[in-house]
Amino acid sequence: MAKRQFKSESKRLLNLMINSIYTHKEIFLRELISNASDAIDKSYYLYLTNKDLVFNKDDFYIRITPDEDERTLTVSDTGIGMTKEELDSNLGVIAKSGSFDFKEENELKEGIDIIGQFGVGFYSAFMVAEKVTVISRKEGSEKAYKWESSGIDGYTISPCEKDKVGTDVILKIKPSTEDEDYDEFLDPYNLKRLVKTYSDFIKYPIKMKMKKRRLKEGSKNEYEDYYEDEILNSMVPIWRKNKNELKEEDYVKFYKEKHFGFDNPLKYIHVSTEGAVSYNAILYIPAKAPFDYYTKEFEKGLELYSNGVMIMKKCGELLPDYFGFVQGLVDSPDFSLNISREMLQHDRQLQFVAKKLNEKIKSELLSMLKDERENYEKFYKQFGRTLKYGLYSDWGISRETLEDLIMFYSSHEKKLVTLDEYVSRMKEDQKYIYYATGESIDKLSKLPQAELIADKGYEILYFIDEIDEFAIKVLLTYKDKEFKNISSSDIDIDAGKDSSGIDEGNKDLFAFMKEALGDKVKEVRASKRLKTHPVCLATEGEVSIEMEKVLKAMPDKPADIHAQKILEINTNHKIYEKLKDAYENDREKLKKYSNVLFNQALLIEGLTIDDPVQYANDVYELI
Ligand code: ADP
């Protein structure tokens, strides 16, 4: 039979599994059981909601069968099963490619840790098996197929017999070596221990035939062996357990079993509420953003259960976009099993729960900010942008939820600070919350416009994320303090005596320079904010230079939005004398000066020059 080839990413993962020296190979069982449980979830739901199918709770279970003689371990389920095509596409490629997002081959070698960090799914079977056979029959089909692979060189799929719908995963366990004991994966007592450790919360029974001894019938001293089904797991889903019974590690285990994230979560939240709508929820704040988090592919949502039955794997309606990073599940007896995707938005119970969870997430984040600052900053570095985006995208409707959660880098603290922290230490004479926008903290800390503000001892927030200024424009104020871009024309800062009154006497000089620069600037004027630098740009109106950059980079540019630029000249700088001199004696030279200074101001802002050749020529000539 012709061998089919694994997709290349899958090959690498497979390779890692086969050659794994990972010490916790046993997690393969958790992975297979979790797949089995997911498959049963699907058919369980189908049977519950389809009147034509006869529902019998006892039909849904997982069975583990070790066979020491054959050296096989079989994990069977009565779940939804797979068609031939599904066997091919589901097991021939990593389903969640990128959940295994290693870039370098040496990461692969170090990848041993990756296995422990997060679930690696079906392929983990190859850590303990030299051959894996999957026999599956799809719900509603008479036909069954067998998928078989001994590793890297591919797999085969062929028709076979199977009397019940569902899937058997049969592992041919590797022979033990001096260093590695694989026999333990055939030992029923050890398997039982593994199920207890990793899969206790699975809600379907995980059965195994256990060997027992009993007195032979009619005999007083003769014993015989017999086998009896034992259910290995407690089957109480973790979210229904009492919080006091659970330890942090239980939540972490569950997080990994569910593949909610790659790392240990930063925080877990367990809510159990009785009331108008009763519900249990377990929510997690991941430590790391998923690789696709900031792409369109990312799908937010929580698992949705009605009385323990899974209805939906990703219910997006339960989370606002700005909390889209939250992972977890909600279970309520008040959710209707037959709730349809279309109806979700109008479902009152669901809306109620969503609102409550939203409040809970906010309060947990706030307490994290207060009590676990370091963790909060870790969180913020991963997900802060989502919060700011949230402010912007709904025009401030969620400001109450978000304004106390956002942070910015500060010129004073040299670290992230909240708006509350900023405002609480504003100087007495300070009117505004000052901010500067640009590409990097380093560049911003050198901005000419910042000098005087810094001299006054005012703190400046550094906006280095594109969304920052847009978000702030929506907020407008925080605790009644207005935000002010340090480059805006009406900076309204008292620079002291030496720069006042200069405008008047030099009106003509500036008018000439403005004339020379044409439309590029709205005005040329004496600066009240510069100290040692000769020039800078200021902007007038709502659109700042950074905003212009962002808007220009948009695929469908809003028509002709640009910042109104003002060229500010430091009249205390010796360059100013040169300008005056040129104005008196050489107007052509002044035109060149104007052009060069303007272009330099652009460069300082990180903007591009329209005509670099002209600029270069002007500079050469002046030299
Ligand atoms: P993941 O479970 O993370 O999606 P896996 O590699 O473990 O990735 O499995 C890939 C896919 O194969 C699953 O998403 C599922 O569609 C399918 N699958 C695996 N095991 C089973 C099973 N026992 N029954 C039905 N489908 C399964």
XYZ file of C-alpha atoms and ligand atoms in Angstrom:
650
model
C 0.000 0.000 0.000
C 1.304 3.397 -0.938
C 2.509 5.384 2.031
C 1.148 8.861 2.566
C 3.540 11.526 3.716
C 3.234 13.696 6.776
C 3.254 17.417 6.231
C 6.663 18.882 6.948
C 5.789 20.640 10.215
C 4.244 17.432 11.474
C 7.375 15.549 10.552
C 9.440 17.760 12.775
C 7.072 17.321 15.665
C 6.982 13.603 15.088
C 10.729 13.483 14.985
C 10.881 15.262 18.286
C 8.446 12.779 19.796
C 10.176 9.691 18.513
C 13.575 10.795 19.732
C 12.298 12.323 22.902
C 14.349 11.938 26.032
C 11.663 13.777 27.925
C 11.216 12.364 31.374
C 7.475 12.697 31.546
C 6.578 10.629 28.540
C 3.519 9.527 30.467
C 1.608 12.656 29.438
C 0.833 10.913 26.153
C -2.015 9.210 27.998
C -3.499 12.530 29.058
C -3.369 13.670 25.445
C -5.110 10.592 24.061
C -7.751 10.660 26.770
C -8.368 14.311 26.176
C -8.871 13.696 22.452
C -11.230 10.849 23.303
C -13.179 13.079 25.653
C -13.474 15.809 23.004
C -14.763 13.241 20.524
C -17.363 12.041 23.021
C -18.383 15.629 23.753
C -19.317 15.971 20.122
C -21.461 12.878 19.899
C -22.943 13.380 23.360
C -24.221 16.735 22.264
C -25.474 15.308 19.012
C -27.460 12.612 20.790
C -28.889 14.957 23.361
C -30.137 17.421 20.799
C -31.293 15.129 18.030
C -34.649 13.546 18.753
C -34.150 10.845 16.147
C -31.230 9.377 18.031
C -31.737 7.245 21.102
C -29.809 8.686 23.993
C -28.311 6.423 26.584
C -25.805 7.900 28.960
C -24.037 4.578 29.445
C -23.028 4.552 25.801
C -20.438 7.248 26.354
C -17.154 6.149 27.851
C -13.433 5.729 27.354
C -11.713 2.398 27.787
C -8.078 1.654 28.426
C -6.824 -1.835 27.605
C -3.261 -2.913 28.232
C -2.102 -6.204 26.755
C 1.225 -7.314 28.126
C 1.635 -10.235 25.772
C 1.072 -8.202 22.636
C 2.782 -5.174 24.187
C -0.144 -3.007 23.148
C -2.042 -0.312 24.950
C -5.406 0.653 23.503
C -7.349 3.819 24.261
C -10.890 3.481 22.930
C -13.717 5.918 22.892
C -17.351 5.866 21.848
C -17.086 9.355 20.411
C -17.902 10.872 17.084
C -15.209 8.959 15.135
C -13.393 9.987 11.979
C -14.020 9.429 8.310
C -11.254 8.352 5.986
C -10.675 11.969 4.987
C -10.615 13.113 8.585
C -8.058 10.466 9.495
C -5.940 11.774 6.684
C -6.279 15.462 7.449
C -6.419 15.309 11.256
C -3.587 12.908 11.836
C -1.419 13.777 8.833
C -0.867 17.344 9.981
C -0.602 19.012 13.316
C -4.040 20.359 13.909
C -2.878 23.431 15.698
C 0.243 24.070 13.749
C 2.050 26.869 15.405
C 0.917 25.744 18.813
C 4.240 24.190 18.139
C 5.863 27.291 16.985
C 9.555 26.590 17.134
C 11.701 28.369 14.630
C 15.160 26.921 15.021
C 16.347 23.370 14.902
C 18.204 23.840 18.183
C 14.983 24.907 19.736
C 13.875 21.489 18.624
C 16.602 19.855 20.614
C 15.803 21.994 23.589
C 12.199 21.389 22.664
C 12.122 18.630 25.198
C 10.757 21.225 27.553
C 8.083 22.203 25.114
C 6.488 18.837 25.644
C 6.040 19.509 29.305
C 4.958 23.072 28.749
C 1.894 22.351 26.732
C -0.054 19.657 25.084
C 1.325 18.219 21.928
C -1.682 16.119 21.079
C -1.897 12.869 19.276
C 1.721 12.666 18.192
C 2.910 12.367 21.781
C 1.920 8.702 21.419
C 5.147 8.268 19.486
C 7.127 8.965 22.650
C 6.187 5.512 23.899
C 5.021 3.598 20.842
C 6.965 2.222 17.907
C 3.788 1.888 15.928
C 0.436 3.608 16.246
C -2.783 2.259 14.789
C -6.020 4.237 14.789
C -9.233 2.444 13.939
C -12.192 4.717 13.598
C -15.789 4.669 12.527
C -17.654 7.905 12.115
C -21.062 8.511 13.601
C -23.712 7.729 10.994
C -21.409 5.604 8.863
C -21.154 1.854 8.396
C -17.579 1.998 7.221
C -14.474 1.968 9.339
C -10.872 2.813 8.471
C -7.498 2.000 9.830
C -4.697 4.581 10.011
C -1.287 3.181 10.711
C 2.187 4.635 11.128
C 5.558 3.573 12.434
C 6.966 7.058 12.297
C 8.572 9.531 10.004
C 8.300 7.673 6.730
C 4.563 8.126 6.508
C 1.270 6.403 7.193
C -1.302 4.221 5.493
C -5.074 4.269 5.550
C -7.127 1.200 4.681
C -10.715 0.001 5.130
C -11.415 -2.300 8.074
C -14.160 -3.594 10.340
C -15.405 -1.995 13.521
C -18.690 -2.913 15.149
C -19.243 0.286 17.128
C -18.950 3.937 16.264
C -15.905 5.555 17.826
C -12.140 5.360 17.799
C -9.496 2.923 19.043
C -5.954 4.171 19.312
C -3.639 1.177 19.591
C -0.054 1.745 20.661
C 2.600 -0.860 20.131
C 4.717 -0.012 23.148
C 8.470 0.306 22.576
C 10.700 -2.366 24.087
C 12.299 -1.280 27.344
C 15.996 -0.526 27.295
C 18.590 -0.152 30.003
C 17.801 3.543 30.309
C 14.121 3.597 29.574
C 11.323 1.605 31.083
C 8.334 1.399 28.797
C 6.775 -1.631 30.482
C 5.135 0.675 32.971
C 2.722 1.720 30.251
C 1.391 -1.816 30.186
C 0.973 -2.075 33.923
C -2.678 -1.583 34.940
C -1.819 -0.149 38.342
C 0.503 2.384 36.879
C -2.045 3.295 34.209
C -4.642 3.772 36.891
C -2.288 6.117 38.710
C -1.684 8.101 35.528
C -5.384 8.543 34.912
C -5.864 9.743 38.488
C -2.996 12.173 38.115
C -3.774 13.678 34.752
C -7.334 12.924 33.771
C -9.348 12.709 36.941
C -11.677 15.534 35.905
C -12.678 13.988 32.582
C -16.412 13.780 32.833
C -16.943 10.485 31.042
C -16.023 7.240 32.767
C -12.553 5.979 31.943
C -12.858 2.239 32.335
C -10.275 -0.474 32.628
C -10.586 -4.147 33.421
C -8.704 -4.732 36.648
C -7.589 -8.096 37.849
C -9.185 -9.114 41.132
C -9.067 -12.191 43.319
C -11.929 -13.979 44.940
C -12.752 -17.206 46.678
C -13.736 -19.858 44.236
C -17.402 -20.625 44.431
C -18.066 -23.372 46.871
C -14.510 -23.389 48.118
C -13.207 -22.180 51.452
C -9.553 -21.654 50.616
C -9.149 -21.743 46.870
C -8.867 -18.421 45.059
C -9.319 -17.455 41.467
C -8.488 -14.398 39.367
C -11.218 -12.526 37.624
C -11.502 -9.223 35.789
C -13.838 -6.452 36.615
C -14.437 -3.077 35.075
C -13.277 -0.267 37.239
C -13.908 3.399 36.649
C -10.579 5.102 37.174
C -11.561 8.766 37.337
C -13.783 10.666 39.742
C -15.657 12.261 36.807
C -16.498 15.386 38.752
C -15.488 18.197 36.473
C -13.115 20.558 38.195
C -15.420 23.528 37.894
C -18.055 21.750 39.948
C -15.666 20.983 42.725
C -15.488 23.012 45.846
C -12.756 25.627 45.648
C -11.382 24.526 49.008
C -10.759 21.068 47.666
C -8.617 22.341 44.838
C -5.024 23.367 44.791
C -3.296 25.669 42.375
C -1.697 22.700 40.675
C -5.122 21.252 39.917
C -6.023 24.388 37.995
C -2.712 24.368 36.193
C -3.153 20.723 35.273
C -6.589 21.423 33.909
C -5.297 24.380 31.926
C -2.757 22.152 30.268
C -5.119 19.290 29.718
C -7.432 21.692 27.927
C -4.594 23.248 25.942
C -5.747 26.687 27.017
C -2.192 27.989 26.768
C 1.437 27.072 26.392
C 2.698 28.280 29.726
C 1.545 28.129 33.264
C -1.307 30.622 33.474
C -0.620 33.913 35.213
C -3.861 33.708 37.074
C -6.898 31.509 37.465
C -10.336 32.599 38.524
C -12.931 30.192 39.809
C -16.486 31.472 40.142
C -19.447 29.576 41.519
C -22.668 31.495 41.848
C -26.201 30.590 42.739
C -28.886 33.108 41.952
C -31.077 34.400 39.174
C -28.736 32.555 36.889
C -26.493 29.944 38.483
C -23.189 29.177 36.938
C -19.701 27.850 37.472
C -16.779 29.254 35.605
C -13.060 28.747 35.527
C -11.162 31.484 33.776
C -7.484 31.816 33.080
C -5.236 34.699 32.198
C -2.454 33.176 30.122
C 1.129 34.217 30.687
C 1.806 34.463 26.992
C -0.216 35.663 24.066
C -0.903 32.834 21.615
C 1.185 33.117 18.469
C -1.832 34.216 16.445
C -3.291 36.484 19.111
C -2.810 39.717 17.229
C -4.011 38.324 13.905
C -7.421 37.931 12.348
C -7.179 34.170 12.786
C -7.419 34.391 16.534
C -10.799 33.403 17.829
C -11.748 34.536 21.309
C -14.239 32.684 23.441
C -14.937 30.424 26.371
C -16.139 26.849 26.369
C -19.841 26.811 26.957
C -21.540 24.032 28.928
C -25.099 23.417 29.868
C -25.189 21.336 33.003
C -21.929 19.622 32.211
C -22.657 19.048 28.522
C -20.428 20.932 26.191
C -22.398 23.059 23.746
C -19.654 25.058 22.122
C -15.895 25.144 22.196
C -15.511 28.882 21.560
C -18.367 31.061 22.615
C -17.161 34.528 21.661
C -20.255 36.250 23.017
C -19.067 35.613 26.550
C -16.067 37.905 26.231
C -15.651 41.453 25.008
C -12.825 41.830 22.487
C -10.648 43.619 24.971
C -10.732 40.590 27.278
C -10.371 38.202 24.356
C -7.207 36.733 25.851
C -9.141 35.100 28.697
C -9.419 31.334 28.405
C -11.683 28.952 30.230
C -15.229 27.746 30.468
C -18.665 28.440 31.845
C -21.258 25.902 32.840
C -24.813 26.736 33.759
C -27.960 24.659 34.127
C -29.780 27.758 32.900
C -28.205 27.680 29.453
C -30.395 25.972 26.917
C -28.827 22.981 25.234
C -30.355 24.020 21.975
C -28.985 27.500 21.969
C -27.960 28.367 18.443
C -25.085 30.524 17.289
C -27.500 33.086 15.916
C -29.386 33.347 19.177
C -26.391 33.810 21.429
C -26.462 37.566 21.295
C -30.032 37.688 22.419
C -29.905 35.029 25.056
C -30.653 36.749 28.355
C -28.969 34.197 30.584
C -25.872 34.283 28.474
C -25.752 38.062 28.436
C -26.175 38.116 32.170
C -23.301 35.726 32.717
C -21.122 37.576 30.217
C -21.673 40.805 32.135
C -20.841 39.208 35.465
C -17.702 37.606 34.093
C -16.620 40.888 32.599
C -16.879 42.550 36.004
C -15.052 39.670 37.619
C -12.193 39.800 35.145
C -11.813 43.513 35.668
C -11.744 43.240 39.434
C -9.249 40.382 39.301
C -6.982 42.387 37.031
C -7.216 45.376 39.339
C -6.305 43.316 42.343
C -3.428 41.852 40.396
C -2.286 45.356 39.600
C -2.453 46.222 43.267
C -1.036 43.111 44.854
C 1.048 41.421 42.190
C 2.572 44.285 40.295
C 5.228 42.210 38.594
C 2.699 39.750 37.273
C 0.467 42.548 36.119
C 3.275 44.101 34.130
C 3.996 40.721 32.576
C 0.360 40.485 31.671
C 0.315 44.018 30.354
C 3.281 43.466 28.093
C 1.440 40.597 26.478
C -2.089 41.945 26.350
C -1.985 45.671 27.081
C -2.523 46.574 23.492
C -5.867 44.784 23.499
C -7.058 46.939 26.366
C -6.045 50.151 24.599
C -7.590 48.944 21.412
C -10.766 48.265 23.359
C -10.959 51.883 24.466
C -10.498 53.127 20.969
C -12.756 50.752 19.094
C -15.917 51.359 21.071
C -15.340 55.088 21.424
C -14.889 55.000 25.116
C -18.010 53.065 26.048
C -15.837 50.735 28.089
C -13.684 53.456 29.599
C -14.924 52.671 33.066
C -13.654 49.134 32.714
C -10.415 49.996 31.034
C -9.041 53.376 32.052
C -7.588 52.080 35.290
C -6.065 49.050 33.656
C -3.953 50.731 31.011
C -0.338 51.699 31.537
C 2.324 53.686 29.764
C 6.042 54.005 30.048
C 6.951 57.088 32.032
C 9.847 59.502 31.798
C 10.085 59.620 35.592
C 9.725 56.047 36.581
C 11.395 54.505 33.541
C 8.793 51.787 33.734
C 5.096 51.274 33.175
C 2.790 53.443 35.249
C -0.962 53.751 35.454
C -2.864 56.964 34.805
C -3.861 57.019 38.416
C -0.241 56.938 39.473
C 0.584 59.712 37.043
C -2.204 61.995 38.183
C -1.556 61.379 41.853
C 1.936 62.819 41.572
C 1.282 65.704 39.181
C 2.923 68.968 40.196
C 0.729 71.565 41.754
C 1.012 73.971 38.822
C 0.715 71.193 36.225
C -2.402 71.425 34.123
C -2.064 68.503 31.784
C -1.127 64.876 31.500
C 1.789 65.205 29.104
C 2.647 62.573 26.564
C 5.037 62.161 23.669
C 4.570 59.838 20.745
C 7.203 58.056 18.727
C 8.822 54.816 17.790
C 10.881 54.043 20.833
C 11.456 55.132 24.372
C 15.008 55.967 23.511
C 13.994 58.351 20.731
C 11.289 59.939 22.802
C 13.600 60.632 25.681
C 15.669 62.737 23.307
C 12.873 64.746 21.740
C 13.678 68.477 21.751
C 10.087 69.288 22.689
C 10.480 67.416 25.962
C 13.279 69.521 27.355
C 11.363 72.288 28.985
C 8.622 70.081 30.295
C 11.226 67.834 31.822
C 12.920 70.908 33.321
C 9.720 71.815 35.047
C 9.769 68.400 36.642
C 6.642 67.276 34.821
C 6.355 63.599 34.024
C 5.859 62.562 30.406
C 4.130 59.428 29.250
C 5.803 57.790 26.288
C 3.426 56.447 23.667
C 5.247 53.945 21.528
C 2.334 51.803 20.472
C 0.454 53.001 17.401
C -2.830 52.705 19.183
C -1.813 54.750 22.215
C -2.662 58.215 21.039
C -5.871 57.079 19.393
C -6.985 55.501 22.645
C -6.189 58.646 24.576
C -8.093 60.791 22.097
C -11.133 58.751 23.002
C -10.544 59.188 26.708
C -9.878 62.945 26.387
C -9.383 63.235 30.139
C -8.514 61.134 33.113
C -9.796 62.285 36.495
C -10.626 65.616 34.848
C -7.070 66.130 33.653
C -6.690 66.688 29.965
C -4.072 64.877 27.928
C -1.603 67.009 26.023
C 0.859 65.995 23.346
C 4.143 67.734 24.081
C 4.342 68.588 20.382
C 1.013 70.300 20.183
C 1.064 73.986 19.356
C -0.889 75.114 22.399
C 1.389 73.475 24.862
C 0.709 76.337 27.226
C 3.799 76.101 29.286
C 5.452 78.981 31.039
C 9.013 79.059 29.874
C 10.104 82.039 31.926
C 11.182 85.485 30.873
C 13.824 84.938 28.214
C 11.670 83.635 25.390
C 8.705 85.967 25.647
C 8.080 88.891 23.372
C 10.362 87.677 20.647
C 7.634 86.960 18.135
C 6.798 90.569 17.577
C 10.174 91.843 16.472
C 10.806 88.960 14.147
C 7.497 88.568 12.478
C 8.946 89.359 9.087
C 11.743 86.826 9.375
C 9.321 84.059 10.272
C 6.862 85.130 7.608
C 9.607 84.890 5.048
C 10.576 81.427 6.207
C 6.963 80.301 6.100
C 6.754 81.648 2.556
C 9.888 79.715 1.617
C 8.488 76.453 2.987
C 5.097 76.899 1.386
C 2.374 74.353 2.287
C 4.723 72.178 4.231
C 4.138 74.199 7.363
C 1.284 76.204 8.653
C 3.469 78.607 10.508
C 7.011 79.361 11.563
C 7.386 80.850 14.990
C 9.556 81.294 18.035
C 9.490 78.348 20.362
C 8.526 78.488 23.974
C 9.508 74.943 24.687
C 13.021 74.571 23.285
C 16.095 74.935 25.398
C 19.217 73.580 23.714
C 17.867 72.307 20.402
C 17.582 74.760 17.501
C 14.266 73.603 15.999
C 11.333 71.287 16.435
C 7.946 70.591 14.929
C 4.703 71.255 16.688
C 1.255 70.373 15.499
C -2.006 72.165 15.652
C -5.405 70.539 15.820
C -6.425 66.967 16.459
C -4.017 65.069 14.262
C -0.530 64.618 15.604
C 2.490 63.601 13.598
C 2.351 60.040 14.931
C -1.307 59.789 14.042
C -0.519 60.983 10.568
C 2.054 58.220 10.249
C -0.405 55.571 11.356
C -3.183 56.879 9.146
C -0.870 57.003 6.170
C 0.088 53.376 6.719
C -3.529 52.207 6.633
C -4.549 50.219 3.570
C -7.524 52.452 2.833
C -6.113 55.807 3.804
C -8.650 58.259 5.084
C -8.562 61.025 2.493
C -5.927 63.632 3.045
C -5.627 63.592 6.771
C -2.419 65.176 7.847
C -0.977 66.912 10.812
C -0.809 70.700 10.663
C 2.849 71.305 11.270
C 4.431 74.321 12.832
C 8.163 74.881 12.655
C 9.410 76.225 15.936
C 12.713 78.061 16.181
C 14.720 78.372 19.354
C 15.459 82.082 19.550
C 18.054 81.486 22.228
C 20.081 79.302 19.956
C 23.029 80.690 17.962
C 21.439 79.431 14.785
C 18.820 82.090 15.294
C 21.475 84.775 14.863
C 22.448 83.198 11.549
C 18.867 83.322 10.406
C 18.557 86.968 11.282
C 21.784 87.695 9.497
C 20.665 85.869 6.376
C 17.367 87.705 6.469
C 19.233 91.011 6.375
C 21.919 90.046 3.881
C 21.158 86.957 1.833
C 17.542 85.906 1.324
C 18.454 83.021 -0.973
C 20.546 81.550 1.794
C 17.682 81.935 4.232
C 15.482 79.877 1.928
C 18.029 77.078 2.068
C 18.351 77.399 5.834
C 14.599 77.148 6.160
C 14.490 74.047 4.081
C 17.341 72.361 5.915
C 15.953 73.164 9.353
C 12.517 71.946 8.410
C 13.904 68.692 7.083
C 15.975 68.187 10.179
C 12.931 68.689 12.314
C 11.231 66.007 10.232
C 14.117 63.627 10.742
C 14.080 64.132 14.493
C 10.412 63.135 14.447
C 11.258 60.014 12.510
C 9.472 61.265 9.410
C 10.782 60.962 5.888
C 11.976 63.841 3.768
C 10.005 64.481 0.589
C 12.995 65.409 -1.538
C 16.195 63.992 -0.037
C 18.312 65.022 -3.042
C 17.314 68.643 -2.718
C 18.005 68.461 0.995
C 21.450 66.990 0.426
C 22.255 69.669 -2.129
C 21.176 72.434 0.211
C 23.416 71.057 2.912
C 26.425 70.767 0.571
C 26.004 74.302 -0.617
C 25.744 75.693 2.867
C 28.861 73.853 3.918
P -5.749 18.603 18.971
O -6.467 17.592 19.813
O -4.931 19.541 19.775
O -6.626 19.258 17.958
P -4.351 16.305 18.003
O -3.119 16.161 17.185
O -4.354 15.643 19.341
O -4.639 17.835 18.118
O -5.558 15.738 17.180
C -5.795 16.200 15.902
C -7.255 16.020 15.534
O -7.548 14.652 15.322
C -8.239 16.454 16.609
O -8.477 17.838 16.532
C -9.460 15.649 16.251
O -10.196 16.283 15.216
C -8.867 14.389 15.694
N -8.858 13.320 16.700
C -7.831 12.935 17.470
N -8.189 11.911 18.286
C -9.486 11.663 18.027
C -10.465 10.723 18.538
N -10.160 9.849 19.506
N -11.699 10.757 17.997
C -12.029 11.639 17.029
N -11.175 12.549 16.512
C -9.923 12.551 17.002
